[in-house]
């Protein structure tokens, strides 16, 4: 049996029009076609400036595509995020699509444990269960228990990144978008992340990510998707 | 999911001057929507018109009641409008002194809206007021103090308790954190974020602060010169603004 198709990009393009820079136009993506299946981990490769992060953000609907389609399997139907209403996008993000960026966007005064548990609460898991699972995941990622009750704004870069990964992976959404989630982690913690990704894939999640570290890339990737910077238009 | 509030083509003019012009949006239950823009962009006029405190020059505002029926706000009598404001809505003003009764105690400020709904048991009212003071992080031993003896941040938290105590379905907020110190702001924003989640209420919030919108609202409307120039997901509007005015707003934010 072939694995289910989860995400399909068709002829996707993205340019930025900068109205206050004399109408300058930056073409970042052109004609991207990509198919991602359950259980796969596709790693975007290419030099910086090739549009890898932009592509992930377009898929997450954080950026609006200029042209083309972002088809996502949501429950058992397909939704084109390029055309979806904001409410539909929010629903897809809540249950289907997770995005882990390099940096944790810190919410003032919210403890690390609650930040990690939040996606589960949004999916309807009850609070004690959500907090227990958040604790288990933070423990696996070697975030010391004495930090759980504190807001992560005072944590080290590596600790914040692990909180961010925990928040992104806890709800086991079927599609994971990862933008350099291991950039400031030590070897031990990279191993934990590689292990978590293997578990997510075995569970049927489809992963699309950026990993600059070659060792990490070789460990997690089932396939590479090469990208190149566009010539200036 | 069905909308809770439906705003269609709403305009409000002041004589020949435009307050807001041809604004449409929907609000769903449990959703917080931010209206952003500079001063004079028509944000507060829009908020007051949608909250039936100003009557629209054109367009309609419809609200879905607890029983599922739609109410056209323009067709309501003044008495019905007051009933709605008392029983199903809340309004948080920028200056807490406008939303509080300054000559009665903190506890009475919280209890008053419950009494307006018919609750009479004194010890019960007092217990609820105490609980809400704690919830908004005001020391419950201050229950008999007048709000004039409170700091600005405490007054704003008291106004939030007074508004939310009746568990309204829909809350309107006009710059609830403007004019407060940054540390006080963070506390109130976190509080609002938590309460909105816990109570599952819907809210429309006016703010000139894009960081506030990012923190609280999944969706945002951007206004300029009385019109909505851009609308959509908050993170999309802030990270990939399309309209020249939104690009200017976003690029003008100081980052630390």
Short mmCIF file of C-alpha atoms in Angstrom, two decimals:
data_model
loop_
_atom_site.label_atom_id
_atom_site.label_comp_id
_atom_site.label_asym_id
_atom_site.label_seq_id
_atom_site.Cartn_x
_atom_site.Cartn_y
_atom_site.Cartn_z
CA UNK A 1 0.00 0.00 0.00
CA UNK A 2 1.35 3.41 -0.85
CA UNK A 3 1.33 6.06 1.86
CA UNK A 4 -1.38 8.70 1.73
CA UNK A 5 -0.65 12.00 0.03
CA UNK A 6 -0.88 14.72 2.71
CA UNK A 7 0.32 17.91 1.03
CA UNK A 8 0.56 18.93 -2.59
CA UNK A 9 2.01 22.21 -3.87
CA UNK A 10 1.18 23.10 -7.45
CA UNK A 11 3.01 25.78 -9.41
CA UNK A 12 3.53 27.82 -6.26
CA UNK A 13 5.05 31.29 -6.56
CA UNK A 14 5.71 34.02 -4.04
CA UNK A 15 6.92 37.55 -4.55
CA UNK A 16 6.93 40.46 -2.15
CA UNK A 17 5.89 43.89 -3.35
CA UNK A 18 7.44 46.60 -1.20
CA UNK A 19 5.29 49.68 -1.62
CA UNK A 20 7.61 51.92 0.36
CA UNK A 21 10.80 50.83 -1.41
CA UNK A 22 9.83 52.42 -4.73
CA UNK A 23 7.53 49.50 -5.44
CA UNK A 24 10.41 47.03 -5.48
CA UNK A 25 9.39 43.46 -6.21
CA UNK A 26 11.22 40.48 -4.73
CA UNK A 27 10.61 37.16 -6.45
CA UNK A 28 11.42 34.42 -3.99
CA UNK A 29 9.57 31.30 -5.19
CA UNK A 30 8.54 30.37 -8.71
CA UNK A 31 6.66 27.32 -9.99
CA UNK A 32 7.22 25.04 -7.00
CA UNK A 33 5.65 21.57 -7.29
CA UNK A 34 5.97 19.28 -4.30
CA UNK A 35 4.16 16.21 -2.96
CA UNK A 36 4.50 15.05 0.63
CA UNK A 37 3.23 11.68 1.86
CA UNK A 38 2.42 10.31 5.31
CA UNK A 39 5.53 8.91 7.01
CA UNK A 40 7.97 10.87 4.82
CA UNK A 41 10.52 13.45 5.94
CA UNK A 42 11.41 15.74 3.06
CA UNK A 43 14.25 18.15 3.77
CA UNK A 44 14.52 21.39 1.80
CA UNK A 45 18.10 21.92 0.74
CA UNK A 46 19.89 24.78 -0.95
CA UNK A 47 21.88 27.92 -0.13
CA UNK A 48 20.48 30.64 2.10
CA UNK A 49 18.32 32.95 0.04
CA UNK A 50 16.84 30.00 -1.88
CA UNK A 51 13.45 30.61 -0.27
CA UNK A 52 13.31 27.57 2.03
CA UNK A 53 11.86 29.41 5.02
CA UNK A 54 9.54 31.38 2.75
CA UNK A 55 8.19 28.13 1.34
CA UNK A 56 7.39 26.78 4.81
CA UNK A 57 5.68 30.05 5.74
CA UNK A 58 3.59 30.02 2.56
CA UNK A 59 2.48 26.46 3.33
CA UNK A 60 1.54 27.48 6.89
CA UNK A 61 -0.41 30.42 5.37
CA UNK A 62 1.75 32.84 7.31
CA UNK A 63 2.60 34.31 3.89
CA UNK A 64 0.08 34.56 1.07
CA UNK A 65 1.12 32.82 -2.13
CA UNK A 66 1.20 35.07 -5.19
CA UNK A 67 0.19 32.21 -7.46
CA UNK A 68 -0.50 28.48 -7.27
CA UNK A 69 -2.11 26.10 -4.82
CA UNK A 70 -1.34 24.64 -1.38
CA UNK A 71 -3.52 21.53 -1.09
CA UNK A 72 -3.66 20.07 2.40
CA UNK A 73 -5.44 16.89 3.44
CA UNK A 74 -7.57 17.98 6.37
CA UNK A 75 -9.54 15.13 7.91
CA UNK A 76 -10.64 13.34 4.76
CA UNK A 77 -11.05 16.32 2.50
CA UNK A 78 -8.67 18.57 0.60
CA UNK A 79 -8.39 22.28 1.30
CA UNK A 80 -6.42 24.76 -0.82
CA UNK A 81 -4.92 27.10 1.77
CA UNK A 82 -4.26 29.67 -0.94
CA UNK A 83 -8.02 30.12 -1.22
CA UNK A 84 -9.19 29.18 2.28
CA UNK A 85 -10.96 31.62 4.59
CA UNK A 86 -9.12 32.69 7.77
CA UNK A 87 -11.44 30.48 9.84
CA UNK A 88 -10.61 27.47 7.67
CA UNK A 89 -6.88 28.17 7.96
CA UNK A 90 -7.17 28.37 11.75
CA UNK A 91 -9.01 25.04 11.82
CA UNK A 92 -6.33 23.40 9.63
CA UNK A 93 -3.61 24.80 11.92
CA UNK A 94 -5.40 23.57 15.02
CA UNK A 95 -5.72 19.96 13.92
CA UNK A 96 -3.62 19.23 10.84
CA UNK A 97 -0.67 21.55 10.34
CA UNK A 98 2.08 22.33 12.87
CA UNK A 99 4.89 24.82 12.32
CA UNK A 100 8.01 25.02 14.45
CA UNK A 101 10.21 28.01 13.79
CA UNK A 102 13.72 28.59 14.97
CA UNK A 103 12.55 31.00 17.64
CA UNK A 104 9.95 30.77 20.32
CA UNK A 105 7.56 33.70 20.17
CA UNK A 106 7.32 34.30 23.87
CA UNK A 107 4.04 35.11 25.50
CA UNK A 108 4.73 37.24 28.58
CA UNK A 109 4.14 35.57 31.94
CA UNK A 110 2.93 32.21 30.60
CA UNK A 111 4.83 29.26 32.18
CA UNK A 112 6.74 26.88 29.89
CA UNK A 113 4.52 23.94 30.84
CA UNK A 114 1.36 25.81 29.80
CA UNK A 115 2.94 26.94 26.52
CA UNK A 116 3.67 23.31 25.66
CA UNK A 117 0.25 22.03 26.84
CA UNK A 118 -1.76 24.67 24.94
CA UNK A 119 -2.07 22.85 21.56
CA UNK A 120 -3.52 19.83 23.37
CA UNK A 121 -6.04 21.99 25.24
CA UNK A 122 -7.09 23.53 21.92
CA UNK A 123 -7.76 20.03 20.63
CA UNK A 124 -10.01 19.31 23.59
CA UNK A 125 -7.67 17.25 25.82
CA UNK A 126 -8.48 17.90 29.49
CA UNK A 127 -6.07 20.01 31.51
CA UNK A 128 -4.44 17.45 33.87
CA UNK A 129 -3.79 15.09 30.94
CA UNK A 130 -2.41 17.93 28.76
CA UNK A 131 -0.07 19.08 31.52
CA UNK A 132 1.08 15.54 32.24
CA UNK A 133 1.95 14.95 28.59
CA UNK A 134 3.64 18.36 28.37
CA UNK A 135 5.77 17.42 31.38
CA UNK A 136 6.71 14.05 29.84
CA UNK A 137 7.84 15.72 26.63
CA UNK A 138 9.82 18.47 28.40
CA UNK A 139 11.51 15.77 30.48
CA UNK A 140 12.49 13.85 27.36
CA UNK A 141 13.91 17.05 25.90
CA UNK A 142 15.97 17.56 29.07
CA UNK A 143 14.27 20.78 30.15
CA UNK A 144 14.79 20.71 33.94
CA UNK A 145 11.59 20.47 35.97
CA UNK A 146 12.45 23.55 38.03
CA UNK A 147 11.97 25.64 34.85
CA UNK A 148 8.51 24.36 33.93
CA UNK A 149 6.62 26.88 36.06
CA UNK A 150 8.63 29.82 34.66
CA UNK A 151 7.97 31.84 31.50
CA UNK A 152 10.64 30.93 28.93
CA UNK A 153 11.69 34.55 28.26
CA UNK A 154 14.57 34.09 30.71
CA UNK A 155 15.66 30.68 29.36
CA UNK A 156 18.80 30.06 27.29
CA UNK A 157 18.41 29.88 23.49
CA UNK A 158 18.67 26.09 23.54
CA UNK A 159 16.08 25.75 26.30
CA UNK A 160 13.65 28.06 24.48
CA UNK A 161 14.13 26.05 21.32
CA UNK A 162 13.31 22.82 23.14
CA UNK A 163 10.15 24.38 24.61
CA UNK A 164 9.26 25.43 21.07
CA UNK A 165 9.83 21.92 19.68
CA UNK A 166 7.77 20.40 22.49
CA UNK A 167 4.92 22.80 21.72
CA UNK A 168 5.14 21.95 18.02
CA UNK A 169 5.27 18.17 18.42
CA UNK A 170 3.01 17.53 21.38
CA UNK A 171 -0.29 17.39 19.50
CA UNK A 172 0.97 14.98 16.80
CA UNK A 173 -0.58 16.83 13.93
CA UNK A 174 -0.44 14.96 10.60
CA UNK A 175 1.81 17.53 8.86
CA UNK A 176 4.87 19.05 10.53
CA UNK A 177 6.74 22.04 9.12
CA UNK A 178 10.12 22.54 10.79
CA UNK A 179 12.35 25.56 10.21
CA UNK A 180 15.77 24.73 11.69
CA UNK A 181 14.37 23.48 14.96
CA UNK A 182 17.72 22.09 16.09
CA UNK A 183 19.98 25.04 15.25
CA UNK A 184 21.05 25.81 18.83
CA UNK A 185 20.84 22.33 20.34
CA UNK A 186 23.69 20.16 21.58
CA UNK A 187 24.29 16.64 20.26
CA UNK A 188 22.33 14.92 23.01
CA UNK A 189 19.23 17.00 22.39
CA UNK A 190 19.53 16.69 18.63
CA UNK A 191 19.40 12.95 19.16
CA UNK A 192 16.20 13.34 21.15
CA UNK A 193 14.65 15.45 18.38
CA UNK A 194 15.68 12.93 15.72
CA UNK A 195 14.07 10.22 17.83
CA UNK A 196 10.85 12.24 18.27
CA UNK A 197 10.65 12.85 14.52
CA UNK A 198 11.13 9.13 13.81
CA UNK A 199 8.25 8.39 16.21
CA UNK A 200 6.03 11.01 14.59
CA UNK A 201 6.73 9.50 11.15
CA UNK A 202 6.08 5.97 12.37
CA UNK A 203 2.80 7.36 13.66
CA UNK A 204 1.94 8.57 10.14
CA UNK A 205 2.97 12.22 10.31
CA UNK A 206 4.47 13.82 7.21
CA UNK A 207 7.46 16.07 7.87
CA UNK A 208 8.82 18.92 5.74
CA UNK A 209 11.81 20.65 7.23
CA UNK A 210 14.98 22.70 6.98
CA UNK A 211 18.08 21.29 8.69
CA UNK A 212 21.38 22.95 7.90
CA UNK A 213 23.39 20.50 9.95
CA UNK A 214 24.35 17.72 7.50
CA UNK A 215 24.56 15.01 10.11
CA UNK A 216 21.04 15.83 11.33
CA UNK A 217 19.77 16.04 7.76
CA UNK A 218 21.16 12.60 6.90
CA UNK A 219 19.57 11.13 10.00
CA UNK A 220 16.05 12.46 9.49
CA UNK A 221 15.57 12.89 5.73
CA UNK A 222 13.89 10.28 3.58
CA UNK A 223 14.35 12.54 0.55
CA UNK A 224 15.85 15.95 -0.28
CA UNK A 225 14.06 18.71 -2.15
CA UNK A 226 16.70 20.96 -3.72
CA UNK A 227 15.97 24.68 -4.07
CA UNK A 228 17.85 27.51 -5.75
CA UNK A 229 17.71 31.27 -5.45
CA UNK A 230 15.87 32.96 -8.32
CA UNK A 231 17.70 35.52 -10.41
CA UNK A 232 16.72 39.07 -9.50
CA UNK A 233 13.73 39.98 -11.66
CA UNK B 1 -19.88 27.37 12.54
CA UNK B 2 -22.41 30.15 12.66
CA UNK B 3 -21.42 33.75 13.35
CA UNK B 4 -22.30 35.57 16.56
CA UNK B 5 -22.12 39.03 15.07
CA UNK B 6 -22.64 40.08 11.48
CA UNK B 7 -21.61 43.57 10.36
CA UNK B 8 -22.66 44.55 6.83
CA UNK B 9 -21.68 47.74 5.04
CA UNK B 10 -21.65 49.84 8.20
CA UNK B 11 -20.93 53.57 7.87
CA UNK B 12 -21.08 56.24 10.50
CA UNK B 13 -20.72 59.86 9.47
CA UNK B 14 -20.46 62.95 11.67
CA UNK B 15 -22.18 65.49 9.46
CA UNK B 16 -20.03 65.63 6.34
CA UNK B 17 -17.10 63.97 8.08
CA UNK B 18 -16.53 60.20 7.77
CA UNK B 19 -16.12 58.25 11.01
CA UNK B 20 -16.14 54.84 9.37
CA UNK B 21 -17.26 53.82 5.89
CA UNK B 22 -18.66 50.59 4.44
CA UNK B 23 -17.24 48.12 6.97
CA UNK B 24 -18.24 44.46 6.91
CA UNK B 25 -17.05 41.58 9.09
CA UNK B 26 -18.27 38.57 11.02
CA UNK B 27 -17.31 37.43 14.48
CA UNK B 28 -17.57 33.80 15.55
CA UNK B 29 -18.21 32.53 19.09
CA UNK B 30 -15.01 32.27 21.12
CA UNK B 31 -13.07 34.48 18.75
CA UNK B 32 -11.13 37.67 19.50
CA UNK B 33 -10.87 40.14 16.62
CA UNK B 34 -8.58 43.18 16.74
CA UNK B 35 -9.20 46.45 14.92
CA UNK B 36 -5.89 48.26 14.40
CA UNK B 37 -4.99 51.63 12.91
CA UNK B 38 -3.65 55.01 13.94
CA UNK B 39 -5.64 57.58 15.90
CA UNK B 40 -8.33 59.07 13.73
CA UNK B 41 -8.62 55.97 11.56
CA UNK B 42 -12.17 55.31 12.75
CA UNK B 43 -11.50 52.33 15.03
CA UNK B 44 -13.42 53.61 18.04
CA UNK B 45 -16.28 54.92 15.89
CA UNK B 46 -16.61 51.48 14.36
CA UNK B 47 -16.49 49.78 17.77
CA UNK B 48 -19.12 52.11 19.23
CA UNK B 49 -21.36 51.68 16.20
CA UNK B 50 -21.12 47.90 16.29
CA UNK B 51 -21.79 47.95 20.06
CA UNK B 52 -24.96 49.99 19.40
CA UNK B 53 -23.66 53.00 21.29
CA UNK B 54 -23.77 55.03 18.08
CA UNK B 55 -26.37 54.48 15.38
CA UNK B 56 -25.03 53.68 11.91
CA UNK B 57 -25.59 56.13 9.05
CA UNK B 58 -25.83 53.13 6.73
CA UNK B 59 -25.53 49.35 6.92
CA UNK B 60 -26.65 46.79 9.46
CA UNK B 61 -25.39 45.00 12.55
CA UNK B 62 -26.96 41.68 13.46
CA UNK B 63 -26.39 39.72 16.66
CA UNK B 64 -27.29 36.08 17.25
CA UNK B 65 -28.98 35.61 20.63
CA UNK B 66 -28.61 32.70 23.04
CA UNK B 67 -31.84 31.23 21.65
CA UNK B 68 -30.31 31.21 18.14
CA UNK B 69 -32.46 34.00 16.72
CA UNK B 70 -30.92 36.98 14.91
CA UNK B 71 -31.45 40.50 16.25
CA UNK B 72 -31.14 43.51 13.99
CA UNK B 73 -29.69 46.14 16.31
CA UNK B 74 -31.19 49.05 14.41
CA UNK B 75 -34.67 47.65 15.02
CA UNK B 76 -34.21 47.38 18.79
CA UNK B 77 -35.90 49.68 21.26
CA UNK B 78 -33.67 51.56 23.68
CA UNK B 79 -34.89 49.28 26.50
CA UNK B 80 -33.97 46.13 24.53
CA UNK B 81 -30.58 47.55 23.72
CA UNK B 82 -29.95 48.22 27.41
CA UNK B 83 -31.09 44.67 28.26
CA UNK B 84 -28.64 43.25 25.72
CA UNK B 85 -25.79 45.37 27.10
CA UNK B 86 -26.65 44.22 30.61
CA UNK B 87 -27.32 40.54 30.01
CA UNK B 88 -25.26 39.39 27.06
CA UNK B 89 -22.56 42.00 26.35
CA UNK B 90 -19.74 43.77 28.12
CA UNK B 91 -17.82 46.93 27.30
CA UNK B 92 -14.31 47.77 28.56
CA UNK B 93 -13.32 51.40 28.09
CA UNK B 94 -9.81 52.76 27.62
CA UNK B 95 -10.04 54.88 30.74
CA UNK B 96 -11.21 52.63 33.58
CA UNK B 97 -12.73 55.69 35.28
CA UNK B 98 -15.31 55.78 32.47
CA UNK B 99 -16.32 52.17 33.06
CA UNK B 100 -16.24 52.06 36.88
CA UNK B 101 -18.43 53.68 39.52
CA UNK B 102 -15.85 55.62 41.47
CA UNK B 103 -17.98 56.43 44.51
CA UNK B 104 -18.71 52.83 45.49
CA UNK B 105 -16.37 50.08 46.70
CA UNK B 106 -14.42 47.67 44.47
CA UNK B 107 -16.68 44.84 45.62
CA UNK B 108 -19.82 46.80 44.73
CA UNK B 109 -18.37 47.58 41.31
CA UNK B 110 -18.00 43.88 40.61
CA UNK B 111 -21.38 42.95 42.13
CA UNK B 112 -23.40 45.67 40.44
CA UNK B 113 -23.87 43.95 37.09
CA UNK B 114 -24.92 40.75 38.86
CA UNK B 115 -27.48 42.70 40.89
CA UNK B 116 -28.79 44.18 37.66
CA UNK B 117 -29.45 40.58 36.58
CA UNK B 118 -31.49 40.01 39.73
CA UNK B 119 -29.02 38.41 42.12
CA UNK B 120 -29.80 39.64 45.63
CA UNK B 121 -28.07 37.38 48.16
CA UNK B 122 -25.49 39.64 49.84
CA UNK B 123 -23.08 36.98 51.04
CA UNK B 124 -23.19 35.24 47.67
CA UNK B 125 -22.52 38.52 45.82
CA UNK B 126 -19.64 39.24 48.15
CA UNK B 127 -18.15 35.79 47.66
CA UNK B 128 -18.34 36.13 43.86
CA UNK B 129 -16.82 39.63 43.99
CA UNK B 130 -13.98 38.31 46.14
CA UNK B 131 -13.39 35.45 43.71
CA UNK B 132 -13.22 37.86 40.77
CA UNK B 133 -10.84 40.24 42.53
CA UNK B 134 -8.52 37.27 43.01
CA UNK B 135 -8.97 36.22 39.43
CA UNK B 136 -7.79 39.63 38.19
CA UNK B 137 -5.00 39.61 40.77
CA UNK B 138 -6.35 42.25 43.13
CA UNK B 139 -5.86 41.48 46.83
CA UNK B 140 -9.38 40.53 48.03
CA UNK B 141 -8.75 42.44 51.29
CA UNK B 142 -9.21 45.59 49.15
CA UNK B 143 -12.86 44.64 48.50
CA UNK B 144 -14.26 47.55 50.54
CA UNK B 145 -11.84 50.17 49.18
CA UNK B 146 -12.94 52.72 46.62
CA UNK B 147 -11.39 52.34 43.14
CA UNK B 148 -10.03 55.88 43.46
CA UNK B 149 -7.43 54.45 45.84
CA UNK B 150 -6.27 51.97 43.15
CA UNK B 151 -3.45 52.42 40.62
CA UNK B 152 -4.40 52.75 36.93
CA UNK B 153 -3.50 49.12 36.25
CA UNK B 154 -5.59 47.91 39.20
CA UNK B 155 -8.52 50.05 38.07
CA UNK B 156 -8.33 48.48 34.63
CA UNK B 157 -8.25 44.99 36.12
CA UNK B 158 -11.23 45.92 38.28
CA UNK B 159 -13.12 47.12 35.21
CA UNK B 160 -12.36 43.79 33.51
CA UNK B 161 -13.70 41.89 36.55
CA UNK B 162 -16.80 44.09 36.62
CA UNK B 163 -17.42 43.43 32.93
CA UNK B 164 -16.74 39.69 32.87
CA UNK B 165 -18.47 38.73 36.12
CA UNK B 166 -21.78 38.22 34.30
CA UNK B 167 -20.07 35.89 31.79
CA UNK B 168 -21.07 37.95 28.75
CA UNK B 169 -21.09 36.24 25.36
CA UNK B 170 -19.59 39.24 23.60
CA UNK B 171 -17.20 41.89 24.89
CA UNK B 172 -16.14 45.15 23.26
CA UNK B 173 -12.82 46.64 24.34
CA UNK B 174 -11.49 50.05 23.41
CA UNK B 175 -7.69 50.26 23.88
CA UNK B 176 -7.82 48.50 27.28
CA UNK B 177 -4.06 48.66 27.76
CA UNK B 178 -3.24 52.08 26.30
CA UNK B 179 -1.86 54.55 28.80
CA UNK B 180 -0.53 51.86 31.13
CA UNK B 181 3.10 51.02 31.92
CA UNK B 182 4.53 48.23 29.78
CA UNK B 183 4.84 45.80 32.71
CA UNK B 184 1.23 46.49 33.71
CA UNK B 185 0.15 46.05 30.08
CA UNK B 186 1.74 42.60 29.86
CA UNK B 187 -0.11 41.54 33.00
CA UNK B 188 -3.48 42.71 31.67
CA UNK B 189 -2.92 41.17 28.25
CA UNK B 190 -2.02 37.84 29.78
CA UNK B 191 -5.09 38.07 32.00
CA UNK B 192 -7.36 38.85 29.04
CA UNK B 193 -5.86 36.06 27.01
CA UNK B 194 -6.50 33.57 29.82
CA UNK B 195 -10.04 34.77 30.56
CA UNK B 196 -11.05 34.79 26.90
CA UNK B 197 -9.87 31.17 26.63
CA UNK B 198 -11.44 30.04 29.90
CA UNK B 199 -14.80 31.69 29.37
CA UNK B 200 -14.94 31.04 25.62
CA UNK B 201 -16.19 34.57 25.02
CA UNK B 202 -16.07 36.48 21.78
CA UNK B 203 -14.50 39.92 21.73
CA UNK B 204 -13.80 42.86 19.46
CA UNK B 205 -10.81 44.90 20.60
CA UNK B 206 -9.58 48.22 19.30
CA UNK B 207 -5.85 48.81 19.62
CA UNK B 208 -3.17 50.90 17.95
CA UNK B 209 -0.58 48.39 19.15
CA UNK B 210 0.25 45.65 16.62
CA UNK B 211 2.00 43.57 19.28
CA UNK B 212 -1.26 43.42 21.23
CA UNK B 213 -3.07 42.16 18.14
CA UNK B 214 -0.39 39.50 17.56
CA UNK B 215 -0.67 38.28 21.13
CA UNK B 216 -4.44 38.15 21.45
CA UNK B 217 -6.22 38.03 18.13
CA UNK B 218 -6.32 35.30 15.50
CA UNK B 219 -7.86 37.79 13.05
CA UNK B 220 -7.33 41.50 12.53
CA UNK B 221 -8.89 44.39 10.60
CA UNK B 222 -6.61 47.26 9.56
CA UNK B 223 -8.30 50.65 9.24
CA UNK B 224 -7.20 53.84 7.55
CA UNK B 225 -9.28 56.95 7.01
CA UNK B 226 -12.46 55.21 8.20
CA UNK B 227 -12.13 52.25 5.82
CA UNK B 228 -10.88 48.71 6.27
CA UNK B 229 -7.82 48.44 4.03
CA UNK B 230 -6.77 44.92 4.94
CA UNK B 231 -8.26 42.01 6.84
CA UNK B 232 -7.28 38.42 7.59
CA UNK B 233 -5.15 36.29 9.88
CA UNK B 234 -3.20 38.47 12.30
CA UNK B 235 0.13 36.74 11.73
CA UNK B 236 -0.34 36.96 7.95
CA UNK B 237 -1.13 40.68 8.10
CA UNK B 238 1.87 41.41 10.31
CA UNK B 239 4.39 39.14 8.54
CA UNK B 240 3.22 39.61 4.94
CA UNK B 241 1.29 42.88 4.78
CA UNK B 242 -0.18 43.61 1.33
CA UNK B 243 -1.59 47.11 1.55
CA UNK B 244 0.83 50.07 1.46
CA UNK B 245 -0.62 51.47 4.68
CA UNK B 246 -0.26 48.14 6.54
CA UNK B 247 3.31 47.83 5.26
CA UNK B 248 4.00 51.29 6.66
CA UNK B 249 2.41 50.44 10.03
CA UNK B 250 4.32 47.17 10.36
CA UNK B 251 7.65 48.68 9.31
CA UNK B 252 7.19 51.54 11.80
CA UNK B 253 7.06 49.26 14.84
CA UNK B 254 10.11 49.56 17.04
CA UNK B 255 11.60 46.19 17.90
CA UNK B 256 13.83 45.60 20.87
#
